[in-house]
Coordinates of C-alpha atoms and ligand atoms in Angstrom, one line a residue:
M1 CA -35.0 11.2 7.1
P2 CA -32.9 14.6 6.6
V3 CA -36.0 16.8 6.9
K4 CA -39.2 16.2 8.9
I5 CA -42.1 18.2 10.3
T6 CA -43.6 17.5 13.6
V7 CA -46.9 19.3 14.0
E8 CA -47.2 20.7 17.4
K9 CA -50.6 22.2 17.5
E10 CA -53.5 22.6 14.9
E11 CA -55.3 26.1 15.3
K12 CA -59.1 25.4 16.3
Y13 CA -60.8 27.3 13.9
T14 CA -58.6 27.1 10.8
R15 CA -56.1 24.7 9.0
A16 CA -53.3 26.6 10.6
R17 CA -50.8 24.7 12.5
L18 CA -47.6 25.2 14.6
G19 CA -44.7 22.9 13.7
K20 CA -41.0 22.0 14.1
L21 CA -39.1 21.4 10.9
S22 CA -36.0 19.4 11.7
T23 CA -32.9 19.6 9.1
P24 CA -29.3 18.7 9.2
H25 CA -28.7 22.1 9.9
G26 CA -30.9 22.6 13.0
E27 CA -34.5 22.7 13.7
V28 CA -36.7 25.7 12.7
E29 CA -40.2 26.6 14.1
T30 CA -43.0 26.9 11.4
P31 CA -45.0 28.6 9.8
I32 CA -41.8 30.0 8.6
F33 CA -40.8 32.9 6.2
M34 CA -37.6 32.2 4.2
P35 CA -35.6 35.4 3.4
V36 CA -34.4 34.9 -0.4
G37 CA -30.5 34.7 -1.0
T38 CA -30.7 34.2 -4.8
Q39 CA -26.8 34.5 -5.2
A40 CA -25.7 33.1 -1.9
T41 CA -26.5 36.5 -0.1
V42 CA -29.7 38.1 1.3
K43 CA -28.9 41.4 -0.5
T44 CA -27.2 43.9 1.5
M45 CA -27.3 41.9 4.9
T46 CA -24.5 39.9 6.7
P47 CA -25.7 36.3 7.8
E48 CA -25.5 37.7 11.2
E49 CA -28.0 40.5 10.4
V50 CA -30.3 37.9 8.7
H51 CA -30.3 36.0 11.9
Q52 CA -30.6 39.1 13.9
T53 CA -33.8 40.0 12.2
G54 CA -35.3 36.6 12.7
G55 CA -34.2 34.7 9.4
R56 CA -33.6 31.0 10.2
L57 CA -33.9 29.0 7.0
I58 CA -32.9 30.8 3.7
L59 CA -33.4 30.4 0.0
S60 CA -30.8 30.3 -2.8
N61 CA -31.1 29.7 -6.4
T62 CA -29.8 26.8 -8.7
Y63 CA -30.1 28.7 -11.8
H64 CA -28.1 31.7 -10.6
L65 CA -25.5 29.9 -8.7
Y66 CA -24.7 27.4 -11.8
L67 CA -24.2 30.5 -13.9
R68 CA -22.2 32.4 -11.3
P69 CA -19.8 31.4 -9.8
G70 CA -20.6 27.7 -10.8
H71 CA -21.7 24.7 -8.7
D72 CA -18.3 23.1 -8.9
L73 CA -16.6 26.2 -7.4
V74 CA -19.3 26.2 -4.4
R75 CA -18.6 22.3 -3.9
E76 CA -14.8 23.0 -3.7
A77 CA -15.6 25.6 -1.2
G78 CA -17.2 23.0 1.0
G79 CA -20.7 23.7 0.1
L80 CA -23.0 26.6 0.2
H81 CA -23.0 26.8 4.0
K82 CA -19.5 27.2 4.1
F83 CA -19.3 29.2 1.1
M84 CA -21.6 32.0 2.4
N85 CA -21.1 31.4 6.1
W86 CA -24.6 30.4 6.9
H87 CA -24.9 27.7 9.4
G88 CA -28.7 27.3 9.4
P89 CA -30.7 25.4 7.0
I90 CA -30.9 26.4 3.5
L91 CA -33.2 25.5 0.6
T92 CA -32.3 25.7 -3.3
D93 CA -34.9 26.3 -5.7
S94 CA -34.5 24.1 -8.9
G95 CA -34.6 27.0 -11.5
G96 CA -37.9 25.8 -12.7
F97 CA -39.3 29.3 -12.3
Q98 CA -36.3 31.2 -13.3
V99 CA -35.9 29.5 -16.6
F100 CA -39.3 29.9 -17.5
S101 CA -39.5 33.5 -16.4
L102 CA -36.6 34.0 -18.9
G103 CA -39.5 33.9 -21.6
P104 CA -38.4 33.8 -25.3
L105 CA -34.6 33.1 -24.2
R106 CA -35.7 29.5 -23.5
T107 CA -36.9 26.3 -25.3
I108 CA -38.7 23.5 -23.4
T109 CA -38.6 19.8 -24.7
E110 CA -39.2 16.5 -22.9
E111 CA -35.4 16.4 -22.2
G112 CA -35.2 19.7 -20.5
V113 CA -35.0 23.5 -21.0
T114 CA -32.5 25.1 -23.3
F115 CA -31.8 28.7 -22.2
R116 CA -29.5 31.4 -22.7
S117 CA -27.7 32.9 -19.7
H118 CA -29.0 36.5 -18.6
I119 CA -25.5 37.0 -17.9
D120 CA -23.3 36.5 -21.2
G121 CA -26.0 35.2 -23.6
S122 CA -24.2 31.7 -23.4
K123 CA -26.6 28.6 -24.2
H124 CA -27.4 26.0 -21.3
L125 CA -29.5 22.7 -21.0
F126 CA -31.1 22.1 -17.8
T127 CA -32.4 18.5 -17.6
P128 CA -33.8 17.2 -14.2
E129 CA -30.7 15.1 -14.0
K130 CA -28.2 18.2 -14.4
V131 CA -30.2 20.2 -11.9
M132 CA -29.9 17.3 -9.3
E133 CA -26.3 17.4 -9.8
I134 CA -26.0 21.0 -9.4
E135 CA -28.3 21.0 -6.2
Q136 CA -26.2 18.0 -4.8
A137 CA -23.0 19.9 -5.3
L138 CA -24.5 23.0 -3.5
G139 CA -25.4 21.0 -0.5
A140 CA -28.6 22.7 0.8
D141 CA -30.7 20.9 3.3
I142 CA -33.8 21.2 0.9
A143 CA -33.5 20.7 -2.8
M144 CA -36.6 21.5 -4.9
A145 CA -37.2 19.3 -8.0
F146 CA -37.1 20.6 -11.6
D147 CA -40.5 21.6 -12.5
E148 CA -42.4 23.5 -15.2
C149 CA -44.1 26.6 -13.8
A150 CA -47.2 27.4 -16.0
P151 CA -47.8 31.1 -16.5
Y152 CA -50.9 32.8 -15.7
P153 CA -53.3 33.0 -17.5
C154 CA -52.8 29.9 -19.4
D155 CA -55.4 27.6 -21.1
K156 CA -56.1 24.2 -19.6
E157 CA -54.1 22.2 -22.2
Y158 CA -51.0 24.2 -21.5
A159 CA -51.5 23.6 -17.7
I160 CA -52.1 20.0 -18.3
A161 CA -49.0 19.4 -20.5
A162 CA -47.0 21.5 -17.7
L163 CA -48.3 19.2 -14.9
E164 CA -47.5 16.1 -16.7
R165 CA -44.0 17.1 -17.5
T166 CA -43.5 18.1 -13.9
T167 CA -44.6 14.8 -12.8
R168 CA -42.2 12.9 -15.2
W169 CA -39.4 15.3 -14.4
A170 CA -40.1 14.6 -10.6
E171 CA -39.7 11.0 -11.1
R172 CA -36.3 11.7 -13.1
C173 CA -35.1 13.9 -10.3
K174 CA -36.0 11.2 -7.7
K175 CA -34.3 8.6 -9.7
V176 CA -30.8 10.4 -9.7
H177 CA -31.0 12.2 -6.3
N178 CA -28.8 10.3 -3.9
R179 CA -27.3 12.8 -1.3
K180 CA -28.6 11.3 1.9
D181 CA -28.1 14.6 3.9
Q182 CA -30.5 16.6 1.5
A183 CA -34.2 16.3 1.3
L184 CA -35.8 16.4 -2.2
F185 CA -39.1 18.1 -2.3
G186 CA -41.7 17.7 -5.1
I187 CA -43.3 20.6 -6.4
I188 CA -47.3 20.5 -7.3
Q189 CA -48.5 22.4 -10.4
G190 CA -51.8 22.5 -12.0
G191 CA -52.3 26.3 -12.7
V192 CA -55.6 27.7 -11.1
F193 CA -57.6 24.4 -12.1
N194 CA -58.6 22.5 -9.1
D195 CA -59.1 19.3 -11.0
L196 CA -55.3 19.3 -12.2
R197 CA -54.1 20.4 -8.8
E198 CA -55.8 17.2 -7.5
R199 CA -54.2 15.3 -10.3
S200 CA -50.8 16.7 -9.8
A201 CA -50.9 16.3 -6.1
K202 CA -51.9 12.6 -6.3
E203 CA -49.1 11.7 -8.8
L204 CA -46.6 13.6 -6.7
L205 CA -47.8 12.3 -3.3
A206 CA -47.5 8.6 -4.8
M207 CA -43.8 9.5 -5.1
D208 CA -43.5 10.1 -1.3
F209 CA -41.3 13.1 -1.1
P210 CA -40.7 14.3 2.5
G211 CA -42.2 17.6 1.6
Y212 CA -44.0 19.6 -1.1
G213 CA -43.8 22.7 -3.0
I214 CA -47.0 24.4 -4.1
G215 CA -45.9 26.0 -7.4
G216 CA -47.3 28.0 -10.2
L217 CA -49.0 30.4 -7.8
S218 CA -48.1 33.9 -7.2
V219 CA -47.5 34.5 -11.0
G220 CA -50.2 37.2 -11.3
E221 CA -53.2 35.4 -10.6
P222 CA -55.6 37.5 -8.4
K223 CA -55.1 36.7 -4.9
D224 CA -58.7 35.1 -4.2
L225 CA -58.0 32.6 -7.1
M226 CA -54.7 31.5 -5.2
Y227 CA -56.7 31.3 -1.8
D228 CA -59.4 29.1 -3.8
V229 CA -56.5 26.6 -5.0
L230 CA -55.1 26.3 -1.4
D231 CA -58.6 25.9 -0.1
H232 CA -59.2 22.9 -2.6
L233 CA -55.6 21.5 -2.6
I234 CA -54.4 21.4 1.1
P235 CA -56.9 19.0 2.4
L236 CA -55.5 16.6 -0.1
M237 CA -51.9 16.9 1.2
P238 CA -50.7 14.8 4.2
K239 CA -50.6 16.6 7.4
D240 CA -47.2 15.1 8.5
K241 CA -45.2 16.8 5.5
P242 CA -44.3 20.4 5.2
R243 CA -46.2 22.6 2.5
Y244 CA -44.1 25.2 1.1
L245 CA -46.0 27.9 -0.9
M246 CA -43.3 29.3 -3.5
G247 CA -42.9 32.8 -3.9
V248 CA -45.5 34.0 -1.4
G249 CA -45.6 36.5 -0.1
S250 CA -47.0 40.0 1.1
P251 CA -48.1 40.3 4.7
D252 CA -51.8 39.5 3.9
C253 CA -50.9 36.5 1.8
L254 CA -48.7 35.2 4.5
I255 CA -51.8 35.4 7.0
E256 CA -54.1 33.9 4.5
G257 CA -51.6 31.0 3.6
V258 CA -51.1 30.2 7.1
I259 CA -54.9 30.0 7.8
R260 CA -55.1 27.6 4.8
G261 CA -52.3 25.1 6.4
V262 CA -49.1 26.3 4.6
D263 CA -45.8 26.0 6.6
M264 CA -43.3 27.6 4.5
F265 CA -43.0 30.7 2.3
D266 CA -40.4 32.6 0.4
C267 CA -40.7 36.0 -1.0
V268 CA -38.3 38.7 -2.5
L269 CA -40.9 41.5 -1.8
P270 CA -39.6 42.7 1.7
T271 CA -35.9 42.9 0.5
R272 CA -36.7 44.1 -3.0
I273 CA -38.9 47.0 -2.1
A274 CA -36.6 47.9 0.7
R275 CA -34.0 48.5 -2.1
N276 CA -36.5 50.9 -3.7
G277 CA -37.0 52.8 -0.4
T278 CA -40.2 51.4 0.5
V279 CA -40.9 49.9 3.9
F280 CA -43.8 47.9 5.7
T281 CA -45.1 49.6 8.7
H282 CA -48.1 48.8 11.1
K283 CA -50.0 51.5 9.2
G284 CA -49.2 50.0 5.7
K285 CA -46.3 50.7 3.3
L286 CA -44.3 53.8 3.6
T287 CA -41.9 55.2 0.8
V288 CA -39.4 56.6 3.0
R289 CA -37.5 58.3 0.0
N290 CA -40.4 60.6 -0.5
A291 CA -40.1 64.4 0.1
E292 CA -42.8 64.5 2.6
F293 CA -40.3 62.7 5.0
A294 CA -37.3 65.1 4.5
R295 CA -37.8 66.6 7.9
D296 CA -39.8 64.0 9.7
F297 CA -37.5 62.9 12.4
R298 CA -39.7 59.9 13.8
P299 CA -38.5 56.4 13.1
M300 CA -40.0 54.5 10.0
D301 CA -42.2 52.7 12.2
E302 CA -43.1 53.8 15.6
Q303 CA -44.2 50.5 16.8
C304 CA -41.0 48.9 15.6
D305 CA -38.0 47.7 17.8
C306 CA -35.8 46.9 14.9
Y307 CA -32.1 48.3 15.0
A308 CA -33.2 50.7 12.2
C309 CA -36.2 52.1 13.9
Q310 CA -34.6 52.3 17.4
N311 CA -31.6 54.4 15.9
Y312 CA -32.4 56.4 12.9
S313 CA -35.1 58.8 11.6
R314 CA -36.9 58.9 8.2
A315 CA -35.1 62.1 7.5
Y316 CA -31.8 60.3 8.0
I317 CA -32.7 57.4 6.0
R318 CA -34.3 59.4 3.2
H319 CA -31.2 61.5 3.0
L320 CA -28.8 58.2 2.8
I321 CA -31.2 56.8 0.1
K322 CA -31.3 60.2 -2.0
A323 CA -27.3 60.3 -1.5
D324 CA -27.1 56.7 -2.8
E325 CA -25.6 55.8 0.3
I326 CA -25.6 52.0 0.7
L327 CA -26.4 52.2 4.6
G328 CA -29.8 53.7 3.7
I329 CA -31.1 50.6 1.8
R330 CA -29.2 48.3 4.4
L331 CA -31.4 50.0 7.1
T332 CA -34.7 49.6 5.2
T333 CA -33.9 46.0 4.5
I334 CA -33.1 45.3 8.2
H335 CA -36.5 47.0 9.0
N336 CA -38.4 45.0 6.6
L337 CA -37.1 41.7 7.4
H338 CA -37.5 42.2 11.1
F339 CA -41.2 43.3 10.2
I340 CA -42.0 40.2 8.3
Q341 CA -40.4 38.0 10.8
Q342 CA -42.2 39.8 13.7
L343 CA -45.5 39.2 11.9
M344 CA -44.7 35.3 11.7
E345 CA -44.0 35.5 15.6
N346 CA -47.3 37.1 16.0
I347 CA -49.0 34.4 13.7
K348 CA -47.5 31.7 15.9
D349 CA -48.7 33.4 18.8
A350 CA -52.2 33.7 17.5
I351 CA -52.2 29.9 16.6
R352 CA -51.1 29.1 20.2
Q353 CA -54.1 31.1 21.4
D354 CA -56.6 29.9 18.7
R355 CA -57.3 33.4 17.9
L356 CA -55.7 33.4 14.3
L357 CA -58.8 35.0 12.8
Q358 CA -59.1 37.7 15.2
Y359 CA -55.5 38.4 14.5
R360 CA -56.0 38.5 10.7
Q361 CA -58.9 41.0 11.5
E362 CA -56.6 43.3 13.8
F363 CA -53.5 43.4 11.4
L364 CA -55.5 44.1 8.2
Q365 CA -57.5 46.9 10.0
H366 CA -54.5 49.1 10.1
F367 CA -52.1 47.6 7.4
N368 CA -53.7 49.2 4.4
L369 CA -53.0 47.0 1.4
G370 CA -51.6 48.1 -2.0
Ligands
PK3_401 C1 -42.9 35.2 -7.0 N1 -43.7 34.2 -7.2 C2 -43.3 32.9 -7.4 N2 -44.2 31.9 -8.0 C3 -43.5 30.9 -8.0 C4 -43.6 29.6 -8.5 C5 -42.6 28.7 -8.7 C6 -42.7 27.2 -9.1 O1 -43.9 27.0 -9.6 N3 -41.7 26.5 -9.2 C7 -40.5 26.8 -8.8 N4 -39.3 25.9 -8.8 N5 -40.2 28.1 -8.1 C8 -41.3 29.0 -8.1 C9 -41.0 30.4 -7.7 C10 -39.5 30.7 -7.2 C11 -39.4 30.5 -5.7 O2 -39.9 31.6 -5.1 C12 -42.0 31.1 -7.6 N6 -42.0 32.5 -7.3
ZN402 ZN1 -38.0 48.7 12.3

């Protein structure tokens, strides 16, 4: 069993749980936030900085690495861990989401998805079998099955067709996946329809994957709708397998997801907004590039002990960003990754003390959303 979760403690008043996820590249604590390293790098960070800010398990993308530099090259390099010098666990997404977000540039058939590269417009076909070949060549510890992520909103017929295809494609992935040191996770679909979610879960649970992604969410649906899907779905999932809510999320969604029993998260938000000069602080979001901070010599977040907040002022970081100096977005990225990982540490502490609902209250009080 290359990947296994051991639940250490269930929080008394919620479905939250503290766990250990063991993988061929080491053991990590859950709940866990995975920084996104789409093209085999967490943008602007060295692996040491990703680790320093609290990152332990990172995500990379099959779609992007297949197109550039190519999975054969990564295999020749000795696999993704060696290629990018990250020696902790890695998870690769299957491209299910990426090719579907390509919109008109792609065509879905039972065989797979034909799409045009966003890089040079060349034509490609992703089938479940092809995606498994790519993910096995990349060599991540966890490989996601090739799925069809239905958009939001979509009518029930569309969600049914996408769910049924996702189940058939999951079978095809399982049939050809044979890398023993890599865990294949199924992905539950079903849109925002609880009866379809139940059906997708049942069909995929019957295939006995070692872990499950919860797909088709964080695609523009209202947060309350996402929470409602989780409230209905998670009780149907086995307690001894990891639950990975794909593409989530913002600080409030991380807390709400943990409360509902989610173990794993990934989201580009912290690193993406950092590159736009916006950071999370204990008092909400702050866009440090704004003129109001030109002569503000305080740290970005006065309660933060990250490298950026301990050594640099808002004025300096704003100056760097305005001057297009790369150090600027490196510092905002260091801070945002540290902030999110610190939030996960606080959440784990709250689970240990059975006070996660109080922690939610305390955190959301100051952290004005938006
Ligand atoms: C940002 N929101 C989001 N929703 C997602 C939904 C899916 C999904 O349904 N399937 C797959 N394979 N990946 C997904 C990803 C990429 C990973 O972050 C998503 N990302
Ligand atoms: Zn900081």
